Tab-separated table of C-alpha atoms in Angstrom:
chain	number	residue	atom	x	y	z
A	22	UNK	CA	-20.701	-122.403	49.105
A	23	UNK	CA	-23.816	-122.537	45.928
A	24	UNK	CA	-25.886	-120.040	45.246
A	25	UNK	CA	-29.175	-120.937	44.169
A	26	UNK	CA	-30.645	-117.733	42.534
A	27	UNK	CA	-34.724	-117.186	42.681
A	28	UNK	CA	-35.611	-115.951	39.012
A	29	UNK	CA	-39.102	-114.501	38.487
A	30	UNK	CA	-41.344	-117.179	36.649
A	31	UNK	CA	-44.021	-114.722	34.732
A	32	UNK	CA	-46.593	-116.694	32.774
A	33	UNK	CA	-47.115	-115.513	29.642
A	34	UNK	CA	-50.091	-113.447	30.143
A	35	UNK	CA	-49.510	-110.685	31.909
A	36	UNK	CA	-51.009	-108.844	35.602
A	37	UNK	CA	-49.179	-111.304	37.534
A	38	UNK	CA	-46.358	-110.836	40.264
A	39	UNK	CA	-43.854	-113.205	39.799
A	40	UNK	CA	-42.937	-115.017	43.025
A	41	UNK	CA	-40.377	-118.038	42.599
A	42	UNK	CA	-37.520	-120.060	43.477
A	43	UNK	CA	-34.897	-121.347	40.760
A	44	UNK	CA	-32.834	-123.254	39.318
A	45	UNK	CA	-35.958	-125.865	39.796
A	46	UNK	CA	-33.575	-128.596	39.763
A	47	UNK	CA	-30.215	-128.097	41.373
A	48	UNK	CA	-27.723	-130.572	42.820
A	49	UNK	CA	-24.943	-129.575	45.879
A	50	UNK	CA	-22.399	-131.858	47.861
A	51	UNK	CA	-23.235	-132.352	51.597
A	52	UNK	CA	-21.761	-130.412	53.893
A	53	UNK	CA	-22.229	-127.123	51.475
A	54	UNK	CA	-24.326	-124.066	51.874
A	55	UNK	CA	-27.064	-122.799	49.964
A	56	UNK	CA	-27.837	-119.115	49.588
A	57	UNK	CA	-31.670	-119.058	48.167
A	58	UNK	CA	-32.866	-115.491	47.204
A	59	UNK	CA	-36.765	-115.125	47.413
A	60	UNK	CA	-37.128	-112.687	44.074
A	61	UNK	CA	-40.103	-110.835	43.423
A	62	UNK	CA	-40.936	-109.497	40.054
A	63	UNK	CA	-44.093	-107.097	40.075
A	64	UNK	CA	-46.244	-106.381	37.364
A	65	UNK	CA	-48.121	-103.798	39.915
A	66	UNK	CA	-47.058	-101.493	42.499
A	67	UNK	CA	-46.456	-103.313	45.354
A	68	UNK	CA	-45.621	-101.999	49.140
A	69	UNK	CA	-45.663	-105.343	51.104
A	70	UNK	CA	-44.781	-109.191	50.943
A	71	UNK	CA	-44.877	-112.135	52.988
A	72	UNK	CA	-44.362	-116.019	52.709
A	73	UNK	CA	-43.454	-119.546	54.321
A	74	UNK	CA	-41.168	-121.920	53.208
A	75	UNK	CA	-41.439	-125.506	53.375
A	76	UNK	CA	-38.434	-127.875	53.350
A	77	UNK	CA	-36.772	-131.474	54.184
A	78	UNK	CA	-35.429	-130.727	57.583
A	79	UNK	CA	-33.817	-133.991	58.013
A	80	UNK	CA	-31.392	-132.859	54.923
A	81	UNK	CA	-31.404	-128.924	55.279
A	82	UNK	CA	-30.957	-126.313	58.143
A	83	UNK	CA	-31.719	-122.889	57.694
A	84	UNK	CA	-28.950	-120.616	59.165
A	85	UNK	CA	-30.164	-117.157	58.685
A	86	UNK	CA	-33.082	-115.543	57.149
A	87	UNK	CA	-32.557	-111.377	55.891
A	88	UNK	CA	-34.031	-108.749	54.247
A	89	UNK	CA	-33.378	-107.973	50.527
A	90	UNK	CA	-33.343	-104.909	48.558
A	91	UNK	CA	-36.825	-105.397	47.079
A	92	UNK	CA	-38.293	-102.523	49.414
A	93	UNK	CA	-35.638	-101.268	51.113
A	94	UNK	CA	-34.311	-99.296	48.190
A	95	UNK	CA	-37.325	-97.674	48.517
A	96	UNK	CA	-37.751	-96.550	51.937
A	97	UNK	CA	-37.558	-97.583	55.813
A	98	UNK	CA	-39.259	-101.199	55.929
A	99	UNK	CA	-40.129	-103.496	58.665
A	100	UNK	CA	-38.854	-107.075	58.038
A	101	UNK	CA	-39.502	-110.179	60.229
A	102	UNK	CA	-37.615	-113.287	58.937
A	103	UNK	CA	-40.304	-115.286	60.566
A	104	UNK	CA	-40.263	-118.482	62.687
A	105	UNK	CA	-37.737	-121.422	61.721
A	106	UNK	CA	-38.447	-124.349	62.847
A	107	UNK	CA	-35.343	-126.782	61.552
A	108	UNK	CA	-36.600	-130.136	62.712
A	109	UNK	CA	-40.200	-129.612	60.859
A	110	UNK	CA	-38.867	-128.173	58.079
A	111	UNK	CA	-40.546	-124.497	57.803
A	112	UNK	CA	-40.507	-121.028	57.756
A	113	UNK	CA	-43.700	-119.407	59.165
A	114	UNK	CA	-44.741	-115.921	58.183
A	115	UNK	CA	-41.370	-114.278	56.588
A	116	UNK	CA	-42.509	-110.883	55.573
A	117	UNK	CA	-41.577	-107.391	54.571
A	118	UNK	CA	-43.313	-103.898	54.609
A	119	UNK	CA	-42.405	-100.347	53.315
A	120	UNK	CA	-43.508	-98.019	56.056
A	121	UNK	CA	-45.618	-94.986	54.581
A	122	UNK	CA	-47.712	-95.153	51.287
A	123	UNK	CA	-44.300	-95.515	48.875
A	124	UNK	CA	-45.005	-98.642	46.826
A	125	UNK	CA	-42.273	-100.398	44.098
A	126	UNK	CA	-42.573	-101.514	40.471
A	127	UNK	CA	-38.906	-102.873	40.116
A	128	UNK	CA	-38.033	-106.605	40.388
A	129	UNK	CA	-35.891	-107.398	43.354
A	130	UNK	CA	-34.581	-109.841	46.654
A	131	UNK	CA	-37.875	-109.895	49.424
A	132	UNK	CA	-35.182	-111.951	51.252
A	133	UNK	CA	-31.977	-114.672	51.843
A	134	UNK	CA	-32.560	-117.351	53.160
A	135	UNK	CA	-29.022	-119.223	53.679
A	136	UNK	CA	-28.831	-123.389	54.160
A	137	UNK	CA	-26.873	-125.673	55.773
A	138	UNK	CA	-27.275	-129.715	54.234
A	139	UNK	CA	-27.002	-131.390	56.781
A	140	UNK	CA	-28.142	-134.814	54.798
A	141	UNK	CA	-28.053	-136.333	51.470
A	142	UNK	CA	-31.445	-136.901	49.861
A	143	UNK	CA	-33.831	-134.211	48.057
A	144	UNK	CA	-35.771	-131.744	49.314
A	145	UNK	CA	-38.828	-129.456	47.730
A	146	UNK	CA	-38.400	-126.090	48.487
A	147	UNK	CA	-41.788	-125.167	48.432
A	148	UNK	CA	-43.193	-121.669	48.721
A	149	UNK	CA	-46.890	-120.989	50.700
A	150	UNK	CA	-49.601	-118.677	51.761
A	151	UNK	CA	-47.671	-115.996	49.838
A	152	UNK	CA	-48.996	-112.879	49.779
A	153	UNK	CA	-48.287	-109.721	47.708
A	154	UNK	CA	-50.495	-106.516	48.669
A	155	UNK	CA	-50.228	-102.420	47.509
A	156	UNK	CA	-50.051	-99.811	49.520
A	157	UNK	CA	-53.784	-99.491	50.444
A	158	UNK	CA	-53.196	-103.420	51.326
A	159	UNK	CA	-55.805	-104.947	49.222
A	160	UNK	CA	-53.688	-108.309	47.378
A	161	UNK	CA	-52.689	-108.603	43.888
A	162	UNK	CA	-52.990	-111.862	41.555
A	163	UNK	CA	-49.502	-113.829	41.545
A	164	UNK	CA	-47.799	-117.003	40.148
A	165	UNK	CA	-45.552	-118.543	42.312
A	166	UNK	CA	-42.439	-121.243	41.658
A	167	UNK	CA	-40.858	-123.491	43.865
A	168	UNK	CA	-37.558	-125.701	43.351
A	169	UNK	CA	-35.735	-129.042	44.275
A	170	UNK	CA	-32.365	-129.770	45.950
A	171	UNK	CA	-30.755	-132.759	45.457
A	172	UNK	CA	-27.755	-133.443	47.939
A	173	UNK	CA	-24.747	-136.238	47.342
A	174	UNK	CA	-22.805	-137.812	49.821
A	175	UNK	CA	-19.309	-136.031	48.462
A	176	UNK	CA	-18.610	-133.282	51.032
A	177	UNK	CA	-18.240	-129.900	49.582
A	178	UNK	CA	-14.876	-128.446	50.076
A	179	UNK	CA	-15.760	-124.848	49.906
A	180	UNK	CA	-13.379	-123.785	48.056
A	181	UNK	CA	-9.499	-124.398	48.459
A	182	UNK	CA	-6.975	-122.250	50.737
A	183	UNK	CA	-4.611	-121.759	47.457
A	184	UNK	CA	-7.909	-120.644	45.418
A	185	UNK	CA	-8.887	-118.097	48.212
A	186	UNK	CA	-5.444	-117.051	48.697
A	187	UNK	CA	-5.280	-115.880	44.675
A	188	UNK	CA	-8.580	-113.941	45.561
A	189	UNK	CA	-7.278	-112.155	48.377
A	190	UNK	CA	-5.055	-110.137	46.001
A	191	UNK	CA	-8.467	-108.764	44.454
A	192	UNK	CA	-10.054	-111.475	42.643
A	193	UNK	CA	-12.099	-113.733	45.887
A	194	UNK	CA	-15.314	-115.270	44.644
A	195	UNK	CA	-18.474	-115.750	47.319
A	196	UNK	CA	-18.360	-119.274	48.531
A	197	UNK	CA	-14.986	-119.776	47.662
A	198	UNK	CA	-13.241	-118.468	50.321
A	199	UNK	CA	-11.793	-121.293	52.184
A	200	UNK	CA	-12.776	-120.037	55.671
A	201	UNK	CA	-13.513	-122.837	58.570
A	202	UNK	CA	-16.690	-123.040	58.870
A	203	UNK	CA	-16.525	-122.877	62.784
A	204	UNK	CA	-15.179	-119.745	62.261
A	205	UNK	CA	-18.134	-117.624	60.640
A	206	UNK	CA	-20.126	-116.131	63.420
A	207	UNK	CA	-22.694	-114.649	60.692
A	208	UNK	CA	-23.228	-114.695	57.300
A	209	UNK	CA	-25.009	-111.846	55.380
A	210	UNK	CA	-25.322	-111.722	51.725
A	211	UNK	CA	-26.809	-109.779	49.241
A	212	UNK	CA	-27.433	-109.663	45.493
A	213	UNK	CA	-27.487	-106.964	42.701
A	214	UNK	CA	-27.784	-106.960	39.010
A	215	UNK	CA	-24.725	-104.583	37.690
A	216	UNK	CA	-24.314	-102.616	34.843
A	217	UNK	CA	-21.903	-101.173	32.928
A	218	UNK	CA	-21.325	-96.959	34.400
A	219	UNK	CA	-24.010	-97.461	37.264
A	220	UNK	CA	-23.004	-96.816	40.968
A	221	UNK	CA	-23.463	-100.326	42.567
A	222	UNK	CA	-24.201	-100.473	46.313
A	223	UNK	CA	-25.020	-103.466	48.652
A	224	UNK	CA	-25.943	-102.914	52.044
A	225	UNK	CA	-26.007	-104.511	54.952
A	226	UNK	CA	-28.636	-104.064	57.944
A	227	UNK	CA	-28.019	-106.981	60.293
A	228	UNK	CA	-26.749	-105.645	63.828
A	229	UNK	CA	-23.947	-108.478	63.604
A	230	UNK	CA	-22.561	-107.356	60.553
A	231	UNK	CA	-20.042	-104.448	61.014
A	232	UNK	CA	-20.135	-103.743	57.459
A	233	UNK	CA	-22.544	-101.311	56.266
A	234	UNK	CA	-21.936	-100.872	52.230
A	235	UNK	CA	-19.863	-102.331	49.580
A	236	UNK	CA	-19.681	-100.042	46.570
A	237	UNK	CA	-18.087	-100.010	43.380
A	238	UNK	CA	-18.862	-99.113	39.531
A	239	UNK	CA	-18.730	-101.592	37.156
A	240	UNK	CA	-16.916	-101.546	33.849
A	241	UNK	CA	-19.148	-103.760	31.993
A	242	UNK	CA	-22.646	-105.949	32.314
A	243	UNK	CA	-22.513	-108.347	34.522
A	244	UNK	CA	-25.668	-109.798	35.248
A	245	UNK	CA	-26.919	-111.020	38.594
A	246	UNK	CA	-23.950	-110.706	41.161
A	247	UNK	CA	-23.706	-111.701	44.761
A	248	UNK	CA	-21.402	-109.896	47.751
A	249	UNK	CA	-21.156	-111.765	50.561
A	250	UNK	CA	-19.563	-110.985	54.307
A	251	UNK	CA	-18.310	-113.758	56.604
A	252	UNK	CA	-18.319	-111.641	60.253
A	253	UNK	CA	-15.465	-113.991	61.603
A	254	UNK	CA	-15.170	-115.274	65.233
A	255	UNK	CA	-10.977	-114.805	64.950
A	256	UNK	CA	-8.977	-113.888	62.012
A	257	UNK	CA	-9.495	-115.099	58.963
A	258	UNK	CA	-8.484	-118.821	58.358
A	259	UNK	CA	-6.412	-117.688	54.601
A	260	UNK	CA	-4.084	-115.534	56.983
A	261	UNK	CA	-1.253	-116.055	59.451
A	262	UNK	CA	-1.034	-113.137	61.527
A	263	UNK	CA	-2.949	-110.296	63.248
A	264	UNK	CA	-2.998	-106.961	62.209
A	265	UNK	CA	-0.994	-103.974	64.128
A	266	UNK	CA	-3.186	-102.398	66.468
A	267	UNK	CA	-6.371	-103.375	68.922
A	268	UNK	CA	-9.356	-105.643	66.566
A	269	UNK	CA	-12.635	-104.423	66.593
A	270	UNK	CA	-13.664	-107.318	64.086
A	271	UNK	CA	-12.588	-109.779	61.684
A	272	UNK	CA	-14.402	-110.890	58.538
A	273	UNK	CA	-14.073	-111.516	54.781
A	274	UNK	CA	-15.640	-109.812	51.593
A	275	UNK	CA	-16.023	-111.399	48.848
A	276	UNK	CA	-17.843	-110.138	45.292
A	277	UNK	CA	-19.139	-112.373	42.685
A	278	UNK	CA	-17.478	-115.021	42.030
A	279	UNK	CA	-13.591	-116.031	41.388
A	280	UNK	CA	-11.999	-113.673	39.295
A	281	UNK	CA	-14.957	-111.164	39.235
A	282	UNK	CA	-13.884	-108.313	41.547
A	283	UNK	CA	-10.618	-107.291	38.961
A	284	UNK	CA	-9.643	-103.951	38.139
A	285	UNK	CA	-10.794	-105.374	34.348
A	286	UNK	CA	-14.113	-105.124	35.446
A	287	UNK	CA	-14.645	-102.732	38.200
A	288	UNK	CA	-13.225	-99.825	39.994
A	289	UNK	CA	-13.898	-97.175	42.459
A	290	UNK	CA	-14.256	-99.689	45.513
A	291	UNK	CA	-15.448	-98.738	48.664
A	292	UNK	CA	-16.336	-100.264	52.223
A	293	UNK	CA	-18.240	-98.326	54.603
A	294	UNK	CA	-18.332	-100.009	58.099
A	295	UNK	CA	-19.376	-98.903	61.248
A	296	UNK	CA	-17.808	-99.206	64.754
A	297	UNK	CA	-19.643	-99.488	68.283
A	298	UNK	CA	-18.929	-96.362	70.679
A	299	UNK	CA	-18.878	-97.872	73.830
A	300	UNK	CA	-16.462	-100.194	72.081
A	301	UNK	CA	-14.010	-97.250	71.574
A	302	UNK	CA	-14.747	-95.651	75.348
A	303	UNK	CA	-13.967	-99.072	77.051
A	304	UNK	CA	-10.801	-99.531	75.102
A	305	UNK	CA	-10.005	-95.813	75.244
A	306	UNK	CA	-9.983	-95.126	71.367
A	307	UNK	CA	-10.321	-92.003	69.421
A	308	UNK	CA	-12.631	-92.236	66.066
A	309	UNK	CA	-9.450	-90.794	64.301
A	310	UNK	CA	-7.284	-94.045	65.407
A	311	UNK	CA	-10.109	-96.969	63.533
A	312	UNK	CA	-8.462	-98.270	60.352
A	313	UNK	CA	-9.480	-100.981	57.786
A	314	UNK	CA	-7.078	-103.368	57.329
A	315	UNK	CA	-6.865	-105.471	54.197
A	316	UNK	CA	-4.978	-108.779	54.172
A	317	UNK	CA	-3.592	-109.276	50.137
A	318	UNK	CA	-0.079	-110.830	49.059
A	319	UNK	CA	0.822	-112.013	52.058
A	320	UNK	CA	0.329	-108.964	53.971
A	321	UNK	CA	-1.877	-106.739	55.984
A	322	UNK	CA	-2.478	-102.838	54.049
A	323	UNK	CA	-4.123	-100.089	56.076
A	324	UNK	CA	-6.932	-98.590	53.863
A	325	UNK	CA	-7.430	-94.949	53.502
A	326	UNK	CA	-10.494	-93.867	56.379
A	327	UNK	CA	-12.164	-91.380	56.764
A	328	UNK	CA	-14.851	-90.703	59.538
A	329	UNK	CA	-18.481	-90.469	58.006
A	330	UNK	CA	-20.550	-89.809	61.129
A	331	UNK	CA	-22.069	-90.783	63.960
A	332	UNK	CA	-25.624	-92.029	65.184
A	333	UNK	CA	-27.150	-94.665	67.178
A	334	UNK	CA	-24.416	-95.632	69.364
A	335	UNK	CA	-22.356	-96.193	66.036
A	336	UNK	CA	-19.448	-94.052	64.311
A	337	UNK	CA	-19.336	-94.961	60.782
A	338	UNK	CA	-16.425	-95.010	58.348
A	339	UNK	CA	-15.626	-95.532	54.813
A	340	UNK	CA	-12.380	-96.587	53.000
A	341	UNK	CA	-11.443	-97.272	49.761
A	342	UNK	CA	-10.019	-100.452	48.704
A	343	UNK	CA	-8.231	-102.023	45.618
A	344	UNK	CA	-10.056	-105.246	45.876
A	345	UNK	CA	-11.908	-108.195	48.260
A	346	UNK	CA	-10.242	-111.002	50.516
A	347	UNK	CA	-9.792	-110.753	54.756
A	348	UNK	CA	-10.411	-107.502	56.277
A	349	UNK	CA	-10.390	-106.331	60.184
A	350	UNK	CA	-11.347	-103.249	61.629
A	351	UNK	CA	-8.460	-101.854	64.028
A	352	UNK	CA	-7.656	-99.301	66.148
A	353	UNK	CA	-4.225	-98.279	65.512
A	354	UNK	CA	-1.835	-98.009	68.525
A	355	UNK	CA	-1.171	-94.805	70.503
A	356	UNK	CA	2.050	-94.257	69.373
A	357	UNK	CA	1.783	-94.255	65.805
A	358	UNK	CA	-0.227	-91.523	66.214
A	359	UNK	CA	1.721	-89.673	68.225
A	360	UNK	CA	4.814	-90.491	65.882
A	361	UNK	CA	2.669	-88.868	63.298
A	362	UNK	CA	2.071	-85.657	65.086
A	363	UNK	CA	5.168	-85.555	66.327
A	364	UNK	CA	6.718	-85.882	62.682
A	365	UNK	CA	4.326	-82.862	61.443
A	366	UNK	CA	5.462	-81.057	63.716
A	367	UNK	CA	9.237	-81.782	63.539
A	368	UNK	CA	9.054	-80.931	59.643
A	369	UNK	CA	7.202	-77.584	60.516
A	370	UNK	CA	9.835	-76.611	62.420
A	371	UNK	CA	12.749	-77.509	60.235
A	372	UNK	CA	11.020	-75.782	57.631
A	373	UNK	CA	11.017	-72.582	59.908
A	374	UNK	CA	14.640	-72.856	60.836
A	375	UNK	CA	15.589	-73.904	57.124
A	376	UNK	CA	13.564	-70.540	56.101
A	377	UNK	CA	15.004	-68.279	59.100
A	378	UNK	CA	18.958	-69.293	58.063
A	379	UNK	CA	18.088	-68.487	54.372
A	380	UNK	CA	16.517	-64.819	55.101
A	381	UNK	CA	19.332	-64.308	57.414
A	382	UNK	CA	22.265	-65.460	54.966
A	383	UNK	CA	20.671	-63.054	52.192
A	384	UNK	CA	20.841	-60.178	54.950
A	385	UNK	CA	24.669	-60.963	55.367
A	386	UNK	CA	25.529	-60.769	51.376
A	387	UNK	CA	23.444	-58.025	50.999
A	388	UNK	CA	25.507	-56.047	53.931
A	389	UNK	CA	28.424	-57.106	52.894
A	390	UNK	CA	27.691	-55.745	49.191
A	391	UNK	CA	26.721	-52.736	50.087
A	392	UNK	CA	29.972	-52.171	52.467
A	393	UNK	CA	32.080	-53.364	49.399
A	394	UNK	CA	30.025	-50.261	47.144
A	395	UNK	CA	30.703	-47.794	50.014
A	396	UNK	CA	34.288	-48.633	49.654
A	397	UNK	CA	34.768	-48.325	46.037
A	398	UNK	CA	33.042	-44.589	46.275
A	399	UNK	CA	35.224	-43.658	48.650
A	400	UNK	CA	38.629	-45.099	46.544
A	401	UNK	CA	37.285	-43.140	43.383
């Protein structure tokens, strides 16, 4: 998958907010996916934005339109991905607004659009009816930048299984997963600027996505890094077996390009996820049985998982992970939970018996010693 990052093209003269698509020219292969981020760089406080997008529907199909972090990192928002018409090649009235009087001045992504290339040729990606407003609803001055995509007849491989297999050891990259396209039920993509020492958190709000956030601490400045969640219909094409237990959802998680998510670049990696309470009730599963599993080096590993809370018909969890690759949310078998409990009780019982035996032995030795002392006293 190729990422077309949208960077702001600002006028040399200040006092205009930039909304633009880039690179200006890009070549991709037929059958590939393109992720386009609508990037906004405010020159003054803003609290809302809208846009239309026109493209060639004979060579591109919109797969999804999702909210970026421009406004959501500040407060509660209302986002609408607009009306998509792939035949006409349009996205009409996509918009986002902060609920309340809050405003933002930091740059960020207004929306992320995932396209699928369906034909060869060239397509303009053209923004229209772009409006950026402040908290009073007044429009602010803007500049707009567009892009062009050229699609060749050569099919995109989307990465090889071998490279993805290496990635499952901790160096996986977004777009190089090698996952079967038909197995991807939903794809969620978020982009962040990654600087050394900051606490980076990628948040996901789509109801189709069980992943709530992906977090880590960078060890170096890396610029703009994309995290991709591939929610799957079945287990990942990159693994050959299912993890132990009852599977809730399968997914691939990729951070950055291939080779980025390594201990040399990031640390303190955690994944927040959610499970429907109704699913647990229907399957007789307690929240203490939920685990996040990671596939690495040809096997599944159960990750440390803690309960983070419960809200809006979901139970939330957090797991630490040594890397990013295929994952599965499961409920461990009842027998595993029972055996753990029994082993703890057995251990406590054995410790108690050992302690009692030691105390009794000491008492016997003490009595024998006192008898010997008394006997020696009578003999003298």
